[in-house]
Amino acid sequence: MNHGTALLWKRRALSSLSATRRGLPKEKMSENGIMSRAKVLTIDTMNPTVKKVEYAVRGPIVQRAVELERELSEGMKKPFAEVIKANIGDAHAMGQQPITFFRQVLALCSYPELLSDSTFPEDAKSRACRILQSCGGNSMGAYSASQGIDSVRQDVARYIERRDGGVACDPDNIYLTTGASDGIVKTTSSPRGASGQRADVGLQEFKNKTMLKLLVCGEGTTRTGVMIPIPQYPLYSAALAELGAVQIDYFLNEEKCWSLDITELQRAVNEARQYCNPRALCIINPGNPTGQVQSRQCIEDVIRFAAKERLFLMADEVYQDNVYAEGCQFHSFKKVLFEMGPEYAETVELASFHSTSKCYMGECGFRGGYMEIINMDDEVKDQLTKLLSVRLCPPVPGQALMDLVVNPPQPGEPSYGSFIKERTATLSALAEKAKLTEQVLNTVQGISCNPVQGAMYSFPRITIPEKAVKEATEKGQQPDMFYCMKMLEETGICLVPGSGFGQKDGTYHFRMTILPPTDKLKILLNKVKEFHQRFTQQYS
Amino acid sequence: MNHGTALLWKRRALSSLSATRRGLPKEKMSENGIMSRAKVLTIDTMNPTVKKVEYAVRGPIVQRAVELERELSEGMKKPFAEVIKANIGDAHAMGQQPITFFRQVLALCSYPELLSDSTFPEDAKSRACRILQSCGGNSMGAYSASQGIDSVRQDVARYIERRDGGVACDPDNIYLTTGASDGIVKTTSSPRGASGQRADVGLQEFKNKTMLKLLVCGEGTTRTGVMIPIPQYPLYSAALAELGAVQIDYFLNEEKCWSLDITELQRAVNEARQYCNPRALCIINPGNPTGQVQSRQCIEDVIRFAAKERLFLMADEVYQDNVYAEGCQFHSFKKVLFEMGPEYAETVELASFHSTSKCYMGECGFRGGYMEIINMDDEVKDQLTKLLSVRLCPPVPGQALMDLVVNPPQPGEPSYGSFIKERTATLSALAEKAKLTEQVLNTVQGISCNPVQGAMYSFPRITIPEKAVKEATEKGQQPDMFYCMKMLEETGICLVPGSGFGQKDGTYHFRMTILPPTDKLKILLNKVKEFHQRFTQQYS
């Protein structure tokens, strides 16, 4: 045995010794003579926090819906002819058409040879040229600056100024992002929640998580706490769980049209100060899944509360163009903040978020979005910019799309007419469907639906008979999961149970998008109605 | 004072009490009468781990390069006429043209009205139709399945089978991803590294991080350790730092053309077993920043080592089409694993990664990529799938592009000729530039450059005179950062110092892309040569 081999054997012995020390399973010979090794990565040896994550919008209900679609396509007989997925805010999947102008510009940016094609309108070409001139090598295939393409951030800033009646916006405060994930997950062992229920949590791939990451610190009772609404579009809670921050639930008032009540915010923060350090307050306006649109007065109150309690405000405003109810209007947190005078405008820290995925465009697949930050400490801003450099850049086609959303055709430009026509048609149809959904659901005994003032969802409360609650509990299911699963099997309609968003103990809901085309939505609502009546009868 | 107001005051008192308890700064009146509040988020109260992150590729050097560009455009006089950014693998920004066929299909997918345009080739149209038919509502604006579009994953699987000479690939093992970030960051307080130097770390936005997240567990000496090469394209280390995993450095052998030496792997893992639980081994082949292409024998040895030491293999193979040196060939870890027979093929756990950002296409901005997993435990795979559902889906245009990369025009199709011509031109030019770079750099005394066998970078070793090292140290700079910064100021050439990738103590390097057009590259290399001679003279 030469020196090298001896060394090798010594090392092997060492390595096998340490494996034994750790109690690792040893290699063993299987029947076919193959050395069978225990896997490195098993359910028992994997990251325990990952195991805690559960998901609702793409959870068991959706998995079963996909199965049912396959079974139908294989000719299996079902009590329905098609599966209707009303579980997710995916407008194009429900047949909504993209805005022609946006897609023309994206085609031009993808394949600039089309710039010499006379069938494309001049305003589409000039937008495409502006975007391409801001790209390295005039190509969407180049990385952009980490914060996003300069000219796009300038356009976003101008859009915000127009939207907010002239309140100034600095492009340096704009960060382009990778869209907004609509995923819903829940942790089975939740951070301390107000109701003791399972915390239902979600994740937005980038935007909120990055902001939250900056905020999280401390241990034990000084650990960062973040206030989120219940029910929530669960943007923050998966990120909170992942970051080990404390989730502080505040409940929206279902009896008052899911409005936000400062007294409830105060209760939540007071209780939370016993076990953590509340540092941020998340607001979703218009609300998801609840559809409420906050009044100007409410927003002022929230800002005063945040100032008083020293909370960093995070305003999710991705549904800012989805306001349907008469008397309701979207007010941005930024605008209200600046109208409250320098005491607030110069002190309250705010991050607000927007995306290309919702509103009239519904372009989820492109993963475009932006974040505006206000009153952020300069050194922290440097840290944010630095942190973003690590991921290099958001997808450039999504950045281009975001640019078009904030800089659409203007009066006098050739595409203005068709743009306005398409946008109006989509938003009017959504408004009509919001009303229709509320009206039909409220005709059903045992279903009670608040007005869908904005966003894209109804979140009706449903009465589930005791007998059904008992059967669900025996099956280890949430009662509204049991209800939704049964509806799927019997009608082909795919909804998300309220337990996927959080709700007051003992209440049950489901979230249903208002996105299917009107004809289909009518059929869907009638089926829901019939199902609910049948279900109630069966379990009474 | 009514009850409500009393309650409010009580709460205010309570809240102000708790603020005092925490030692938080109180509100104070500023001179202009505005209540000045201490910010919620300051450099002192932010997440401390974020502060530890530093970045090199887009760090101070690049910031200065951007400043210089602005100064030049404002007419300021400099010793150079333009800034040349050779710091980042951003092919299109360096003038590389996209593949026409790819961009035609993307334009068709973006704006399907073009399907009736007779100037587009039929094969581009049929590809676009296939992609759109797999999208919800036939629109790239719809969310895809979380794992990626089914038909794209099928195409990826067939590509892998062709690449690997028929070794089977199951589309269920393919996960589409959000590209690969090229960002480089470093932690100033590094996890335990072999050399004690600052750990220079990077992050790949999604792919590796998700895999690593599954692997991380344990505390103290049972904490998960992950082996990464030094120098590295720092994919893993930022993720490791973020996840709190232990970084285990293994050094590539510069004297042997940056080859990977099993003895060194063994040393690293043996030492690491004293303070952590090594569970994964990361390999970059072809290498970044080092450009080496691993031999089949080396890959076999690595696989045997991983099996023996029970390590999960992570193979970064994003440069699989970037192989230039004669006698070098790309061998995928998957193929070699399967050729080693069932003892390995059925046991060794492997994740391999590819992207649209490199090779002949260089489409960084679209953020497309995929991951293949082999021998992953079924329960863990379910957890992975679940985890991915949370972010909903990778950008759909990037998925479409990935599909085109794995399913390019075939012989007999109308676009085949032009595709082959364009691909060959790009790869031949890269091969020529790889050779040119090595040759010119090796003519300079004090610069020694290994052959650029593959990838897109040279990573030459540079001799820095003692006097310069001393001056850099006095400035608190790494000597190669000092060198590169000086080069930028004097020549306009933007490179990344070797300390941004990790290197043996006392050695210095820089990374330079071979991407500039040949004419420009020649100028650049000559300027580097002249600068090095001047620098050496100045500090001798």
mmCIF file of N, CA and C in Angstrom, chain A residues 266 270 308-309, chain B residues 1-17:
data_model
loop_
_atom_site.group_PDB
_atom_site.id
_atom_site.type_symbol
_atom_site.label_atom_id
_atom_site.label_comp_id
_atom_site.label_asym_id
_atom_site.label_seq_id
_atom_site.Cartn_x
_atom_site.Cartn_y
_atom_site.Cartn_z
ATOM 1 N N GLN A 266 -55.927 49.024 16.821
ATOM 2 C CA GLN A 266 -55.361 49.361 18.121
ATOM 3 C C GLN A 266 -55.347 48.133 19.038
ATOM 4 N N ASN A 270 -51.870 46.576 20.438
ATOM 5 C CA ASN A 270 -51.680 46.545 21.898
ATOM 6 C C ASN A 270 -51.384 45.124 22.376
ATOM 7 N N LYS A 308 -48.559 57.277 14.850
ATOM 8 C CA LYS A 308 -48.613 57.215 16.312
ATOM 9 C C LYS A 308 -47.903 55.956 16.838
ATOM 10 N N GLU A 309 -48.147 54.848 16.162
ATOM 11 C CA GLU A 309 -47.597 53.582 16.656
ATOM 12 C C GLU A 309 -46.228 53.278 16.049
ATOM 13 N N MET B 1 -64.933 64.058 28.762
ATOM 14 C CA MET B 1 -64.299 62.986 27.985
ATOM 15 C C MET B 1 -65.202 61.737 27.977
ATOM 16 N N ASN B 2 -65.669 61.364 26.793
ATOM 17 C CA ASN B 2 -66.531 60.178 26.761
ATOM 18 C C ASN B 2 -65.690 58.893 26.838
ATOM 19 N N HIS B 3 -66.391 57.781 26.866
ATOM 20 C CA HIS B 3 -65.701 56.501 27.040
ATOM 21 C C HIS B 3 -64.673 56.239 25.938
ATOM 22 N N GLY B 4 -65.145 56.531 24.679
ATOM 23 C CA GLY B 4 -64.264 56.276 23.528
ATOM 24 C C GLY B 4 -62.967 57.075 23.634
ATOM 25 N N THR B 5 -63.091 58.354 23.972
ATOM 26 C CA THR B 5 -61.902 59.197 24.063
ATOM 27 C C THR B 5 -61.001 58.739 25.211
ATOM 28 N N ALA B 6 -61.640 58.387 26.315
ATOM 29 C CA ALA B 6 -60.869 57.911 27.465
ATOM 30 C C ALA B 6 -60.039 56.688 27.080
ATOM 31 N N LEU B 7 -60.727 55.789 26.381
ATOM 32 C CA LEU B 7 -60.065 54.561 25.943
ATOM 33 C C LEU B 7 -58.870 54.906 25.043
ATOM 34 N N LEU B 8 -59.140 55.879 24.167
ATOM 35 C CA LEU B 8 -58.100 56.287 23.232
ATOM 36 C C LEU B 8 -56.884 56.813 23.990
ATOM 37 N N TRP B 9 -57.152 57.676 25.000
ATOM 38 C CA TRP B 9 -56.047 58.239 25.764
ATOM 39 C C TRP B 9 -55.296 57.177 26.530
ATOM 40 N N LYS B 10 -56.073 56.233 27.059
ATOM 41 C CA LYS B 10 -55.460 55.136 27.802
ATOM 42 C C LYS B 10 -54.516 54.365 26.867
ATOM 43 N N ARG B 11 -55.039 54.132 25.670
ATOM 44 C CA ARG B 11 -54.223 53.397 24.709
ATOM 45 C C ARG B 11 -52.965 54.163 24.350
ATOM 46 N N ARG B 12 -53.142 55.467 24.155
ATOM 47 C CA ARG B 12 -51.976 56.288 23.814
ATOM 48 C C ARG B 12 -50.936 56.217 24.920
ATOM 49 N N ALA B 13 -51.421 56.296 26.132
ATOM 50 C CA ALA B 13 -50.514 56.227 27.278
ATOM 51 C C ALA B 13 -49.782 54.889 27.276
ATOM 52 N N LEU B 14 -50.568 53.838 27.071
ATOM 53 C CA LEU B 14 -50.009 52.488 27.024
ATOM 54 C C LEU B 14 -48.925 52.386 25.954
ATOM 55 N N SER B 15 -49.316 52.895 24.775
ATOM 56 C CA SER B 15 -48.406 52.751 23.640
ATOM 57 C C SER B 15 -47.151 53.577 23.872
ATOM 58 N N SER B 16 -47.300 54.758 24.457
ATOM 59 C CA SER B 16 -46.123 55.585 24.678
ATOM 60 C C SER B 16 -45.259 54.960 25.765
ATOM 61 N N LEU B 17 -45.937 54.307 26.720
ATOM 62 C CA LEU B 17 -45.199 53.592 27.756
ATOM 63 C C LEU B 17 -44.322 52.507 27.140
#
